[in-house]
Amino acid sequence: MASSQFQSVGAIKTWHKSGNVLDFDCEHGRVRVAILRDGIMRVRATRARDFGPDFSYAVAKTKWPKVKAAIRSGKVVTIRTKKLLVTITKAPLRIEFARADGTVLNSDERAHGMGWEGKKCRSYRQLVADEMFFGCGEKTGQFNKRGSKTVFWNTDDPNHTYLSEAIYVSIPFLISTRPGAHYGIFWDNTHRTQFNLGQVADEKHYILESDAGEIDYYFFAGDSVREVVRGYARLTGRMWMPPQWALGYQQCRWSYMSAAEIMDVARNFRKRKIPCDVIYCDIDYMDGYRVFTWNPKTFPKPRKMIQDLGRMGFKLVTIIDPGVKNDNKYAVCRDGREKGMFLKKPEGGWFTGNVWPGECVFPDFTNPRVREWWGPWHKKLLDVGVAGIWNDMNEPAVWNHPGGTMPLDIPHDYDGHPTTHERTHNVYGFNMARACHEGLRALRPNQRPFAITRSAYAGIQRYSMVWTGDNQSLWEQLAVSIPECLNLSLSGVPFCGSDVGGFGGNCTGELLARWTQAGAFFPFFRNHTALHTRRQEPWAFGRKVENVCRRYISLRYQLLPYFYNLFHEATANATPIMRPLFWEFPNDPHGYAVDDQFLLGASLLVAPILKPGARQRAVYLPDASDWYDYWTKQKHTGGQYVTAPAPLDTLPLFVRAGSIIPMTKPMEFIGRKSIGEIILDIYPGTKTTGYLYEDDGESFDYERGAYTLTHFAWANGKLKTDKQKTGYKSAVKKYRVRDNSA
Ligand code: MIG
């Protein structure tokens, strides 16, 4: 694979250390290894005389307390911490990462190591026989990425398939796992990047490369995938608690064309007693697609509409695109031009491109001054009562330029490191979402923002949740949403989900029923569909499908206390909300191959129906636990496949023995009313425990300790409760116990 022009970094000429940073001056470049934590190392390499400024959008933590490390030099240089033994050979320089006990995790490939080819930088790494790959952010291909090639270049592709190498999000974070050895590599380069994860003839190496820039990667060692993911979250940051209503069911369509239509949809939900918290305004609410405006004819009184919705228990979320109509009579455009907020062409003059409003100018979101200017425009929407912002088209999509985005030579600020779109493309959407988040926080300091984004880069969890863009109303796309969201969840973004029912194409009743059943267990639960497609609201396909949708949307609300626990875990420890089987059962080898089931938290095993006409399916029950069928309460032993019945109104669902699931009575929306009674759904095992997290659901007071954690244990038919944290005055007056072992 290595072409003759590839130039490896070569042999070490001299080296020195200062503190926990080792600098190697090599034949063809410089290498710097920094010890950040016992299990986290950073490696940088450049061909230039010196490293560029140390700046990254992804990285949230730049200061690390000094770690105890033994650094020795002899024939090789070694670094020893409590978790890692790093061995650096001198001629040529190659780096090997081993666990403290000597087990090799990963190393530079002997023949090539890291180096350059033209402007590209590249790392050839050793691949071992039983190694599996996960992570890599939002990707539609196979669950285990071994043997695949994937590209990080944010792309708006409404026709994307299982084979698409690049879609909307770039998170170049790779997780490797094999029995007894786990590591992660975060390749922090915002240029177009490609991971070739073993699509090579010898199958003994894999290749990480970027089109330009420095090599800059972080190596995470861990005793488990959990520890690797936590290390990554330490570096790139964790999500905030969203407003609690964002856990509810959400209804969207491109577009509800008028306030009257929105109100009609809202009334239908209440009339039909289908729970729902959020309705969306897609692009047609705007005046000629001008962001931060309303169409005066079709949405004449947005404040009144939102008040009416509020009285019925609904929130409204509006879409915002980055393209600003190039129209000097329009305030956002005029103000932005006056203040120099938009991107310019290299030769001067505004850069313009076509999107929905026609000819547009585009804010340079990589400029902090521009982000501070963009944020306050949201006031116009918040003032009339809008509850959250949906950031779309921020790859950015630009229709009239090659590649569907802006030309690569457009200059950007990159937070004071002037560069071109080549380097900023993958962080354009990230910085739009960030401007939105920071704007919302500045406008309502103690209210949790709700921001959605389509495009993103590593670290996006600090600013926004991610939805997976334009899928299609196809069974195969329902199926792919599981591995896609599992890998995204493992990549630091626990709050994610796909358009329920599918966006492009026409849904069918059966597909909507099955997709709503599955979607009810995804962190983000929103039904959405494209312009000109068939109606896709839960009632669009007749009584039978409507009943199925109602049943599962309602179950979602009954599980709200359990879901909220999981959001708390995600906020506290970067723990995925939907989890692959191997997250909970790493010693069960079969779980690594299962991509058509997932765990919701530690206790619920969800096995969606992914085929038309299917009325039963095989479900793999992980080993080391017994499982209860949620519907029949029948108990099965783990480590086997069972056949689960699945008539149209049944989604196979299993509960891990030993779980206490906090639930609540059915409700129509989350709203402000606190929950007075918690149902503890008990599935006895050898040890039976559960817990409940509570806070006010809307402010940041939980950050200052205003939350309550109550632990439950069940033994001999008796419940023990233990209040571990009591910072929030719980509204719960009563626990109602439901013992399912009977
Ligand atoms: O060019 O706003 O992914 O959810 O409905 C299409 C219209 C633009 C793409 C989004 C989709 C949204 C649509 N948008």
PDB file of N, CA and C in Angstrom, residues 636-676:
ATOM      1  N   HIS A 636     -35.819 -16.315  31.016  1.00  0.00           N
ATOM      2  CA  HIS A 636     -34.934 -17.125  30.171  1.00  0.00           C
ATOM      3  C   HIS A 636     -33.513 -17.017  30.699  1.00  0.00           C
ATOM      4  N   THR A 637     -32.722 -18.042  30.445  1.00  0.00           N
ATOM      5  CA  THR A 637     -31.309 -17.900  30.807  1.00  0.00           C
ATOM      6  C   THR A 637     -30.583 -17.222  29.652  1.00  0.00           C
ATOM      7  N   GLY A 638     -29.500 -16.539  29.980  1.00  0.00           N
ATOM      8  CA  GLY A 638     -28.719 -15.837  28.965  1.00  0.00           C
ATOM      9  C   GLY A 638     -27.784 -16.765  28.222  1.00  0.00           C
ATOM     10  N   GLY A 639     -27.087 -16.198  27.210  1.00  0.00           N
ATOM     11  CA  GLY A 639     -26.143 -16.990  26.433  1.00  0.00           C
ATOM     12  C   GLY A 639     -26.821 -17.832  25.379  1.00  0.00           C
ATOM     13  N   GLN A 640     -27.997 -17.429  24.940  1.00  0.00           N
ATOM     14  CA  GLN A 640     -28.704 -18.191  23.913  1.00  0.00           C
ATOM     15  C   GLN A 640     -29.618 -17.282  23.101  1.00  0.00           C
ATOM     16  N   TYR A 641     -29.974 -17.800  21.935  1.00  0.00           N
ATOM     17  CA  TYR A 641     -31.014 -17.142  21.150  1.00  0.00           C
ATOM     18  C   TYR A 641     -32.369 -17.685  21.569  1.00  0.00           C
ATOM     19  N   VAL A 642     -33.341 -16.797  21.698  1.00  0.00           N
ATOM     20  CA  VAL A 642     -34.716 -17.252  21.879  1.00  0.00           C
ATOM     21  C   VAL A 642     -35.541 -16.675  20.737  1.00  0.00           C
ATOM     22  N   THR A 643     -36.650 -17.316  20.437  1.00  0.00           N
ATOM     23  CA  THR A 643     -37.555 -16.781  19.429  1.00  0.00           C
ATOM     24  C   THR A 643     -38.625 -15.977  20.139  1.00  0.00           C
ATOM     25  N   ALA A 644     -38.682 -14.707  19.818  1.00  0.00           N
ATOM     26  CA  ALA A 644     -39.664 -13.848  20.489  1.00  0.00           C
ATOM     27  C   ALA A 644     -40.830 -13.593  19.551  1.00  0.00           C
ATOM     28  N   PRO A 645     -42.047 -13.797  20.040  1.00  0.00           N
ATOM     29  CA  PRO A 645     -43.204 -13.476  19.210  1.00  0.00           C
ATOM     30  C   PRO A 645     -43.287 -11.965  18.996  1.00  0.00           C
ATOM     31  N   ALA A 646     -43.710 -11.564  17.802  1.00  0.00           N
ATOM     32  CA  ALA A 646     -43.759 -10.131  17.508  1.00  0.00           C
ATOM     33  C   ALA A 646     -44.901  -9.785  16.563  1.00  0.00           C
ATOM     34  N   PRO A 647     -46.145 -10.015  17.010  1.00  0.00           N
ATOM     35  CA  PRO A 647     -47.249  -9.480  16.207  1.00  0.00           C
ATOM     36  C   PRO A 647     -47.086  -7.963  16.092  1.00  0.00           C
ATOM     37  N   LEU A 648     -47.795  -7.338  15.190  1.00  0.00           N
ATOM     38  CA  LEU A 648     -47.539  -5.926  14.883  1.00  0.00           C
ATOM     39  C   LEU A 648     -47.478  -5.028  16.115  1.00  0.00           C
ATOM     40  N   ASP A 649     -48.231  -5.388  17.149  1.00  0.00           N
ATOM     41  CA  ASP A 649     -48.231  -4.497  18.309  1.00  0.00           C
ATOM     42  C   ASP A 649     -47.176  -4.880  19.353  1.00  0.00           C
ATOM     43  N   THR A 650     -46.255  -5.754  19.000  1.00  0.00           N
ATOM     44  CA  THR A 650     -45.262  -6.187  19.990  1.00  0.00           C
ATOM     45  C   THR A 650     -43.833  -6.027  19.498  1.00  0.00           C
ATOM     46  N   LEU A 651     -43.071  -5.289  20.261  1.00  0.00           N
ATOM     47  CA  LEU A 651     -41.625  -5.180  20.041  1.00  0.00           C
ATOM     48  C   LEU A 651     -40.959  -6.082  21.068  1.00  0.00           C
ATOM     49  N   PRO A 652     -40.144  -7.047  20.639  1.00  0.00           N
ATOM     50  CA  PRO A 652     -39.462  -7.895  21.615  1.00  0.00           C
ATOM     51  C   PRO A 652     -38.588  -7.056  22.554  1.00  0.00           C
ATOM     52  N   LEU A 653     -38.864  -7.226  23.838  1.00  0.00           N
ATOM     53  CA  LEU A 653     -38.206  -6.411  24.854  1.00  0.00           C
ATOM     54  C   LEU A 653     -37.934  -7.299  26.057  1.00  0.00           C
ATOM     55  N   PHE A 654     -36.695  -7.246  26.549  1.00  0.00           N
ATOM     56  CA  PHE A 654     -36.317  -8.111  27.663  1.00  0.00           C
ATOM     57  C   PHE A 654     -35.688  -7.273  28.771  1.00  0.00           C
ATOM     58  N   VAL A 655     -35.843  -7.759  29.985  1.00  0.00           N
ATOM     59  CA  VAL A 655     -35.302  -7.029  31.126  1.00  0.00           C
ATOM     60  C   VAL A 655     -34.297  -7.921  31.843  1.00  0.00           C
ATOM     61  N   ARG A 656     -33.162  -7.344  32.163  1.00  0.00           N
ATOM     62  CA  ARG A 656     -32.089  -8.075  32.835  1.00  0.00           C
ATOM     63  C   ARG A 656     -32.516  -8.405  34.264  1.00  0.00           C
ATOM     64  N   ALA A 657     -32.341  -9.648  34.643  1.00  0.00           N
ATOM     65  CA  ALA A 657     -32.683 -10.035  36.008  1.00  0.00           C
ATOM     66  C   ALA A 657     -31.825  -9.229  36.983  1.00  0.00           C
ATOM     67  N   GLY A 658     -32.432  -8.801  38.061  1.00  0.00           N
ATOM     68  CA  GLY A 658     -31.708  -7.990  39.033  1.00  0.00           C
ATOM     69  C   GLY A 658     -31.941  -6.499  38.856  1.00  0.00           C
ATOM     70  N   SER A 659     -32.901  -6.154  37.973  1.00  0.00           N
ATOM     71  CA  SER A 659     -33.142  -4.729  37.693  1.00  0.00           C
ATOM     72  C   SER A 659     -34.350  -4.200  38.448  1.00  0.00           C
ATOM     73  N   ILE A 660     -34.240  -2.953  38.837  1.00  0.00           N
ATOM     74  CA  ILE A 660     -35.411  -2.206  39.300  1.00  0.00           C
ATOM     75  C   ILE A 660     -35.565  -1.022  38.353  1.00  0.00           C
ATOM     76  N   ILE A 661     -36.638  -1.035  37.582  1.00  0.00           N
ATOM     77  CA  ILE A 661     -36.831   0.019  36.577  1.00  0.00           C
ATOM     78  C   ILE A 661     -37.804   1.052  37.136  1.00  0.00           C
ATOM     79  N   PRO A 662     -37.350   2.281  37.330  1.00  0.00           N
ATOM     80  CA  PRO A 662     -38.292   3.303  37.783  1.00  0.00           C
ATOM     81  C   PRO A 662     -39.163   3.770  36.620  1.00  0.00           C
ATOM     82  N   MET A 663     -40.446   3.746  36.836  1.00  0.00           N
ATOM     83  CA  MET A 663     -41.393   4.122  35.775  1.00  0.00           C
ATOM     84  C   MET A 663     -42.436   5.074  36.342  1.00  0.00           C
ATOM     85  N   THR A 664     -43.302   5.535  35.462  1.00  0.00           N
ATOM     86  CA  THR A 664     -44.359   6.411  35.924  1.00  0.00           C
ATOM     87  C   THR A 664     -45.654   6.075  35.197  1.00  0.00           C
ATOM     88  N   LYS A 665     -46.736   6.660  35.675  1.00  0.00           N
ATOM     89  CA  LYS A 665     -48.018   6.444  35.001  1.00  0.00           C
ATOM     90  C   LYS A 665     -47.987   7.113  33.631  1.00  0.00           C
ATOM     91  N   PRO A 666     -48.823   6.645  32.704  1.00  0.00           N
ATOM     92  CA  PRO A 666     -48.846   7.283  31.380  1.00  0.00           C
ATOM     93  C   PRO A 666     -49.119   8.785  31.509  1.00  0.00           C
ATOM     94  N   MET A 667     -48.546   9.564  30.612  1.00  0.00           N
ATOM     95  CA  MET A 667     -48.815  11.005  30.616  1.00  0.00           C
ATOM     96  C   MET A 667     -48.806  11.511  29.190  1.00  0.00           C
ATOM     97  N   GLU A 668     -49.396  12.673  28.981  1.00  0.00           N
ATOM     98  CA  GLU A 668     -49.504  13.179  27.615  1.00  0.00           C
ATOM     99  C   GLU A 668     -48.349  14.086  27.214  1.00  0.00           C
ATOM    100  N   PHE A 669     -47.706  14.683  28.204  1.00  0.00           N
ATOM    101  CA  PHE A 669     -46.518  15.483  27.927  1.00  0.00           C
ATOM    102  C   PHE A 669     -45.762  15.662  29.230  1.00  0.00           C
ATOM    103  N   ILE A 670     -44.503  16.068  29.114  1.00  0.00           N
ATOM    104  CA  ILE A 670     -43.656  16.103  30.298  1.00  0.00           C
ATOM    105  C   ILE A 670     -43.907  17.356  31.124  1.00  0.00           C
ATOM    106  N   GLY A 671     -43.912  18.484  30.474  1.00  0.00           N
ATOM    107  CA  GLY A 671     -44.336  19.703  31.150  1.00  0.00           C
ATOM    108  C   GLY A 671     -43.654  19.952  32.473  1.00  0.00           C
ATOM    109  N   ARG A 672     -44.294  20.737  33.296  1.00  0.00           N
ATOM    110  CA  ARG A 672     -43.673  21.155  34.538  1.00  0.00           C
ATOM    111  C   ARG A 672     -44.137  20.330  35.724  1.00  0.00           C
ATOM    112  N   LYS A 673     -45.243  19.638  35.549  1.00  0.00           N
ATOM    113  CA  LYS A 673     -45.808  18.922  36.691  1.00  0.00           C
ATOM    114  C   LYS A 673     -44.836  17.839  37.149  1.00  0.00           C
ATOM    115  N   SER A 674     -44.452  17.876  38.408  1.00  0.00           N
ATOM    116  CA  SER A 674     -43.519  16.856  38.867  1.00  0.00           C
ATOM    117  C   SER A 674     -44.265  15.557  39.121  1.00  0.00           C
ATOM    118  N   ILE A 675     -43.488  14.522  39.128  1.00  0.00           N
ATOM    119  CA  ILE A 675     -44.059  13.185  39.258  1.00  0.00           C
ATOM    120  C   ILE A 675     -44.165  12.818  40.735  1.00  0.00           C
ATOM    121  N   GLY A 676     -45.377  12.542  41.184  1.00  0.00           N
ATOM    122  CA  GLY A 676     -45.602  12.269  42.603  1.00  0.00           C
ATOM    123  C   GLY A 676     -45.448  10.810  42.980  1.00  0.00           C
TER     124      GLY A 676
END
